[in-house]
Structure formats: C-alpha cells, structure tokens
Coordinates of C-alpha atoms in Angstrom, one line a residue:
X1 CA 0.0 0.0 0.0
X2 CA 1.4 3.4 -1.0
X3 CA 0.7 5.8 2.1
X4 CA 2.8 9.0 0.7
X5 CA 0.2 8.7 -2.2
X6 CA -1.8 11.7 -2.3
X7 CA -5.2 12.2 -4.7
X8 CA -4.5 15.3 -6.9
X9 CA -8.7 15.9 -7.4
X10 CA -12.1 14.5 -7.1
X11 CA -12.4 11.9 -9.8
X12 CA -16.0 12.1 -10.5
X13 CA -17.0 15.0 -12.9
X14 CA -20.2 15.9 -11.4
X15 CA -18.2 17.2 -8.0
X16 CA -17.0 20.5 -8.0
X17 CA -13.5 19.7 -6.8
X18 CA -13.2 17.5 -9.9
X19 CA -11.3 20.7 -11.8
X20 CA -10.8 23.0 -8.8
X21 CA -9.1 20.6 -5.8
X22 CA -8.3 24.1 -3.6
X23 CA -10.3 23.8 -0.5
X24 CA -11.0 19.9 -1.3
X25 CA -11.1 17.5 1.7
X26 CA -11.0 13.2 2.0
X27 CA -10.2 10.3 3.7
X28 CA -9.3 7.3 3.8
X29 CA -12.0 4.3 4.2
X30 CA -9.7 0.9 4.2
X31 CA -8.6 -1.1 1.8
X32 CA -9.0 -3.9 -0.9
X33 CA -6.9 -6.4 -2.2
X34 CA -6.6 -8.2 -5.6
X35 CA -4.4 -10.5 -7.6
X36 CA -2.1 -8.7 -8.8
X37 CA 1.0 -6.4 -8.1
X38 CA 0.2 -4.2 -6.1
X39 CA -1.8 -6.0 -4.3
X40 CA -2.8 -4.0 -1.3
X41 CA -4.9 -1.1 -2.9
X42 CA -6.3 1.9 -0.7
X43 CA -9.5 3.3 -0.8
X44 CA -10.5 6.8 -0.3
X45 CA -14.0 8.8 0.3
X46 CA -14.3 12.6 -0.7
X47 CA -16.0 14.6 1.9
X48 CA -18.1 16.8 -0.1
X49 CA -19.9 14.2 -2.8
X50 CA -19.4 11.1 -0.8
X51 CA -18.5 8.8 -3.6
X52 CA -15.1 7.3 -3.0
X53 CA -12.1 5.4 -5.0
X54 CA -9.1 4.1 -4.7
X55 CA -5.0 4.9 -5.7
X56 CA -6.1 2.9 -8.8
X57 CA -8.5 5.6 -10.2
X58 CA -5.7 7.5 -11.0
X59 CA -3.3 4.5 -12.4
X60 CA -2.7 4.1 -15.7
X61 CA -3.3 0.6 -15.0
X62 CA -6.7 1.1 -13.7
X63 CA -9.5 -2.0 -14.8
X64 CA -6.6 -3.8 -16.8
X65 CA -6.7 -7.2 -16.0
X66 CA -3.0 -7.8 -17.7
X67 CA -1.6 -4.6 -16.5
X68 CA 2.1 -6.2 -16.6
X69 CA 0.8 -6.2 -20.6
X70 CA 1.1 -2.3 -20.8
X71 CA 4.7 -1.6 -20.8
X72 CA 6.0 -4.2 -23.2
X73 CA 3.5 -3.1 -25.5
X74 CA 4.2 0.7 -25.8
X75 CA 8.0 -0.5 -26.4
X76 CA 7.1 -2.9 -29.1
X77 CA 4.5 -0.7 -30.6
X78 CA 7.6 2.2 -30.9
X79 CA 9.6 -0.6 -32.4
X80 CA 6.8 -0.9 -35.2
X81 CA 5.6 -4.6 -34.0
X82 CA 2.5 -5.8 -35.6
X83 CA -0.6 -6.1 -33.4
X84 CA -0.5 -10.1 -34.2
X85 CA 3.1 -10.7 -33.7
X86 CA 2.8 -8.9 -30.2
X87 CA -0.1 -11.0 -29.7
X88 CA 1.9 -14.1 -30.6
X89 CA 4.3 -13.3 -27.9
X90 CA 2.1 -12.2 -25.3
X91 CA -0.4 -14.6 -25.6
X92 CA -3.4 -12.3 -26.1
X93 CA -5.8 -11.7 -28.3
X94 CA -5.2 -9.1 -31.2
X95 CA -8.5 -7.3 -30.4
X96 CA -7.1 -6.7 -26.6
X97 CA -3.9 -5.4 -27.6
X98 CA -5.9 -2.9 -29.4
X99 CA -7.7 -1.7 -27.3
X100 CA -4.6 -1.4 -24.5
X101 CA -2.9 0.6 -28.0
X102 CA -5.8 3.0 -27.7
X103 CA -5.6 3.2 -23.9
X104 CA -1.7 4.0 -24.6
X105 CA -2.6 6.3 -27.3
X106 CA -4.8 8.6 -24.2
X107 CA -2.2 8.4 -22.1
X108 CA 0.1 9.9 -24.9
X109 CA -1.9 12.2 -25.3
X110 CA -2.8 13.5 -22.2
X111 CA 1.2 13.2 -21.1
X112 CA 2.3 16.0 -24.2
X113 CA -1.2 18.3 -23.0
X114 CA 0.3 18.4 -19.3
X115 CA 4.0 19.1 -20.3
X116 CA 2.9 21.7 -23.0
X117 CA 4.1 25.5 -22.0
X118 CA 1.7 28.0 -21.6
X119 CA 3.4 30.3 -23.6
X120 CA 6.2 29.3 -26.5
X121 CA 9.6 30.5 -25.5
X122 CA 11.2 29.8 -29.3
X123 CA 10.8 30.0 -32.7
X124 CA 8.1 27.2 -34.4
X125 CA 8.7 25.4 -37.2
X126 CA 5.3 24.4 -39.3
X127 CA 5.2 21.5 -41.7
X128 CA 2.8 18.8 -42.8
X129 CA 3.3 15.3 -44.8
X130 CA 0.8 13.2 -46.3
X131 CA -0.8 10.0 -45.8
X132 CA -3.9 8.3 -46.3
X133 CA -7.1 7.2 -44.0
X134 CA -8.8 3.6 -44.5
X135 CA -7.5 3.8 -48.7
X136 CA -5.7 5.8 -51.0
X137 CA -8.7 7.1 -51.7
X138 CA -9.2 9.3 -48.7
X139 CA -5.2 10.9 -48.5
X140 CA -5.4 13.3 -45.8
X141 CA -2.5 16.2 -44.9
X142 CA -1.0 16.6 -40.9
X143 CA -0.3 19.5 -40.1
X144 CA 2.8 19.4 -37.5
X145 CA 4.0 22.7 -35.2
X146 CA 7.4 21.8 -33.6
X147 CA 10.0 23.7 -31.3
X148 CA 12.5 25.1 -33.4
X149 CA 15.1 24.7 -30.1
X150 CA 13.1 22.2 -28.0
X151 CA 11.9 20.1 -30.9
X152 CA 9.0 19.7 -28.6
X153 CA 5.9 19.0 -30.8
X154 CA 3.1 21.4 -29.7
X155 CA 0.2 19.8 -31.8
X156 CA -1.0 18.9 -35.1
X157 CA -4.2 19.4 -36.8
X158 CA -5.5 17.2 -40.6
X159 CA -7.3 18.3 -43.4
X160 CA -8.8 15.7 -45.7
X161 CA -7.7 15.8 -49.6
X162 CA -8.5 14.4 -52.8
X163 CA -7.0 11.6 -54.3
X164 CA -4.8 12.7 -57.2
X165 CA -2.0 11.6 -59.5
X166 CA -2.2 8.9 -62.2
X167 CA -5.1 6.6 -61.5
X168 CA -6.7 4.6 -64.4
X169 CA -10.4 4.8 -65.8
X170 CA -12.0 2.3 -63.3
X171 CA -10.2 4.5 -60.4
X172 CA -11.3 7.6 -61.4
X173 CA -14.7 6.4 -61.5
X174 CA -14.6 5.0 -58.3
X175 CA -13.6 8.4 -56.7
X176 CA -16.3 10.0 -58.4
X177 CA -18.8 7.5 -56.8
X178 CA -17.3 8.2 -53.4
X179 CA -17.2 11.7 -54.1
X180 CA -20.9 11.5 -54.5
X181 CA -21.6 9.3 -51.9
X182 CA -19.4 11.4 -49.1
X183 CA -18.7 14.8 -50.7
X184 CA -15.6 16.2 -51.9
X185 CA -13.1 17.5 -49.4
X186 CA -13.1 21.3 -49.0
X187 CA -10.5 22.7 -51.2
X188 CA -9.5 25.1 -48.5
X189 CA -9.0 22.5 -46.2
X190 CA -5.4 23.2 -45.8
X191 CA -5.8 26.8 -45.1
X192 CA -9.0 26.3 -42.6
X193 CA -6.7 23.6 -40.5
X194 CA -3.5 25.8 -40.3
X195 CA -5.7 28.5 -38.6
X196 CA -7.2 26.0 -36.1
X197 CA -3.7 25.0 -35.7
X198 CA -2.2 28.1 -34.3
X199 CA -5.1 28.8 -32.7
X200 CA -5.3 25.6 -30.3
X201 CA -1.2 25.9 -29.8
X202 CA -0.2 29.1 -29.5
X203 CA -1.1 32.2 -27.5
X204 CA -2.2 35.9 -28.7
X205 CA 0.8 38.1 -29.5
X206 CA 4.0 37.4 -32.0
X207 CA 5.9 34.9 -33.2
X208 CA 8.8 33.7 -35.6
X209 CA 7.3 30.7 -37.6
X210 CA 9.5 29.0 -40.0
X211 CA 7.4 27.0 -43.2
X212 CA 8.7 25.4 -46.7
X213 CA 7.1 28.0 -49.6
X214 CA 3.4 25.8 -49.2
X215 CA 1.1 28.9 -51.2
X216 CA -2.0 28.1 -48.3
X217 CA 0.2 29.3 -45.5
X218 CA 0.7 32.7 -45.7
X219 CA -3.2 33.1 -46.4
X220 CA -3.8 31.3 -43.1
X221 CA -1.2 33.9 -41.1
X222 CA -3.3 36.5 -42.6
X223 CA -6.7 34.6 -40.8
X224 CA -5.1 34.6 -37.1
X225 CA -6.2 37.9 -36.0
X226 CA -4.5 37.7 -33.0
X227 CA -1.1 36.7 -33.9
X228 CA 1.4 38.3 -35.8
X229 CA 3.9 36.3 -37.7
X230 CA 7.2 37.1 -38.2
X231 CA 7.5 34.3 -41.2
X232 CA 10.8 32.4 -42.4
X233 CA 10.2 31.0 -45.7
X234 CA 12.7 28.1 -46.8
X235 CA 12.3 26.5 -49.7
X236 CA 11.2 22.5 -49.6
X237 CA 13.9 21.5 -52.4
X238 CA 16.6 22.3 -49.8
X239 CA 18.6 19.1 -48.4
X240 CA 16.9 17.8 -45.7
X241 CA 20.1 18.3 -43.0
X242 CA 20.6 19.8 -39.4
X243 CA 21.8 23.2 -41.2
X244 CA 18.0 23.3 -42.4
X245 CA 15.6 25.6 -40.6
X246 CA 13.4 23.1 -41.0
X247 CA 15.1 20.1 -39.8
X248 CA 12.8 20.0 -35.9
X249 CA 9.6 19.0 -38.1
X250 CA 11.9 16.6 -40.9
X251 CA 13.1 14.8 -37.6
X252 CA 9.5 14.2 -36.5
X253 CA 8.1 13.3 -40.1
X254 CA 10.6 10.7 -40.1
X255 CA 10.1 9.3 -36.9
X256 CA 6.4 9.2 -37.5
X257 CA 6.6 7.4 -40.8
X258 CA 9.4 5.1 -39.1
X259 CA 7.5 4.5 -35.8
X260 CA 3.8 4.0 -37.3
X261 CA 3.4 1.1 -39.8
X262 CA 0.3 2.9 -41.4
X263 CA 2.4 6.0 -42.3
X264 CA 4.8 4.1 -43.5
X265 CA 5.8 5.0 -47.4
X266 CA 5.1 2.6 -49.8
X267 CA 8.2 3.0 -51.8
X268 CA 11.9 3.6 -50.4
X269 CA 15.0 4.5 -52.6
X270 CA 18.2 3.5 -52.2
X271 CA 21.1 5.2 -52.5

C-alpha cells in the first residue's frame, strides 16, 4: 500500500473539486486487495460528494486485468511490431492489444497536453506530410507545429484531400462515386486547419514561424487575427540536414513514418 500517495482531485466529474481541488477534503475508508502487483490497494472517500475510490483511479493501469501487458507493448509498438506478432508473444488476443494501443494512445496524449508550455519560448517550425485514412482514396494532410530549439511537438491538426496523381479509368470512377456518396473534401482545407492550428497551440501576440514555400500558409497567417507572424520561408527543395531551418519538423516526419506502420511509405529509394 502506497501511504505517501496523495489524490491530486475529485475523480467524479459531477463534483465541483473535480477541476478545482483548492479547499478539497477526503479520507481514507480501508482497503481492498486483488491479484495482482500491487496487491494492497487503498480506498478513499471525498468529503463533499461522498463517492469514494481508490490509488487505482488515478493509475494508468486502472480495470486492466494484464496490466504487466502495458509496458511491453508501448515499447514494441515504438519498435513498429504488428498487433498479431505482439499477440503471438504475449499470448493475447489481437483485439485486446488494441484496445490497450488505444488506452496507450490517451495516455500519450494526455502526457504532451500536461508538459505543453503556456506560452512558446522559441521559434516554431510548421510543416505537414501526407498520408492516407482507410484507402488511398481518402489521403489526408497533418499538419505538425514543432519547437525550433526544444523540438518539442506542440500539436497537429489534418485536413482531408483528394485523391490525385495517375489513377486509371475504373479508379477515377470509383472516386467520383465516393465523391458523390461522401462529398468532396473542401478545397481550402489546408488553409481552414492551419488557422485551427495556431489557434489551439499558440497564444495571442508574435511569433517567428518558420514553413517550406506551401502557397496556403501565408493566407492562413493573414486569418489569425490575434497573432502576428514574423515568417521564415525556406524553400522545400533544400537538403533535408541539421543546417536546415526546418530540420525540428523533418526529424518528427521521419520518426512518425518510421515509428507507425500505417504512415509508412510505400516506396523507399536507395542510394
């Protein structure tokens, strides 16, 4: 039993101590124990809605029945293992180890949201690469702000595009039947998600942004009323090396495409 541990909030939404904990009071109503490490498992009560928990609430382990499963799975999700071959090794069923990727995926999530600044101390470097969702006929754009300094990545935002380049006749007419079945991505897309973008990362007042020469950006600067953008335009033919102002976001498109199987590129030259 962990006694130094101390409950940060009120876990249930509906109390008002749930997002303000000044003032908030508990205590502690016994214990429970269960199968696995750690066994001994304390249970609290909060004073004001009288609904209680335990040290568990607040794990990242909390109702996992495997939760000795979690760790080797982040590490061989990084390493790009396949959800079947983990399974394989693990003894689990594919469909659990999906769930437990979505589960790590929160976590992920939630872990870059509480170690985000305020405030951006640095320069920003903007970039996006493309991939596709479900088919190649739904390629999508991410849209990536990164640290030029830090390289920490502040957020990303997508906008959905339309399939293009050399397709033959049956694949053109199967994009027009999507097309008319789903609608045809907003052309402005691009544009629209860069200004949600800076919006949702970065605060009002200035700031140096570095981009390649992409034509939507500087239309999407002009959008953000309550930013000004000092902008650093390099152009996207330049080598891909550390001398390039652009390198923090290169670094983190290849990661992604390395790390994630389904943004992997289909093609890879060799030099």
């Amino acid at each position: 039993m962990d006694h130094a541990f101390v409950p940060p909030f009120c876990p249930r939404s509906s109390c008002p101590f749930h997002t303000s904990p000044a003032g908030w009071r508990y205590k502690r109503i016994g214990f429970y124990t269960r199968r696995c490490e750690p066994r001994c498992i304390q249970r609290y009560l909060c004073i004001h809605c009288r609904r209680s928990f335990s040290t568990q609430t607040f794990s990242t382990t909390y109702w996992l029945r495997h939760p000795e499963r979690l760790a080797p799975v982040f590490h061989r999700l990084l390493a790009c293992s396949g959800f079947r071959q983990i399974a394989r090794e693990l003894k689990a069923a594919p469909t659990s180890l999906l769930r437990l990727a979505s589960r790590l995926g929160r976590h992920c999530l939630l872990f870059q949201r509480l170690h985000q600044p305020e405030e951006p101390k640095e320069p920003v470097v903007l970039d996006g690469f493309e991939s596709f969702e479900w088919s190649q006929y739904f390629p999508c754009h991410f849209h990536l702000l990164v640290g030029k300094d830090s390289h920490f990545f502040y957020g990303f935002t997508d906008s959905p595009l339309r399939r293009k380049g050399r397709m033959t006749a049956e694949q053109k007419d199967r994009r027009v039947e999507l097309e008319q079945e789903l609608g045809r991505p907003d052309p402005k897309s691009i544009e629209n998600e860069v200004v949600q973008l800076l919006q949702i990362t970065l605060p009002p007042g200035r700031v140096r942004l570095h981009s390649d020469d992409h034509p939507a950006y500087p239309r999407a600067f002009r959008q953000v009323k309550t930013l000004t953008v000092e902008h650093d335009v390099t152009p996207g033919i330049l080598r891909r090396t550390t001398s390039n102002p652009l390198f923090p976001v290169n670094l983190l498109d290849l990661l992604i495409r390395h790390n994630s199987a389904n943004h992997k590129r289909e093609t890879i030259a060799f030099s």
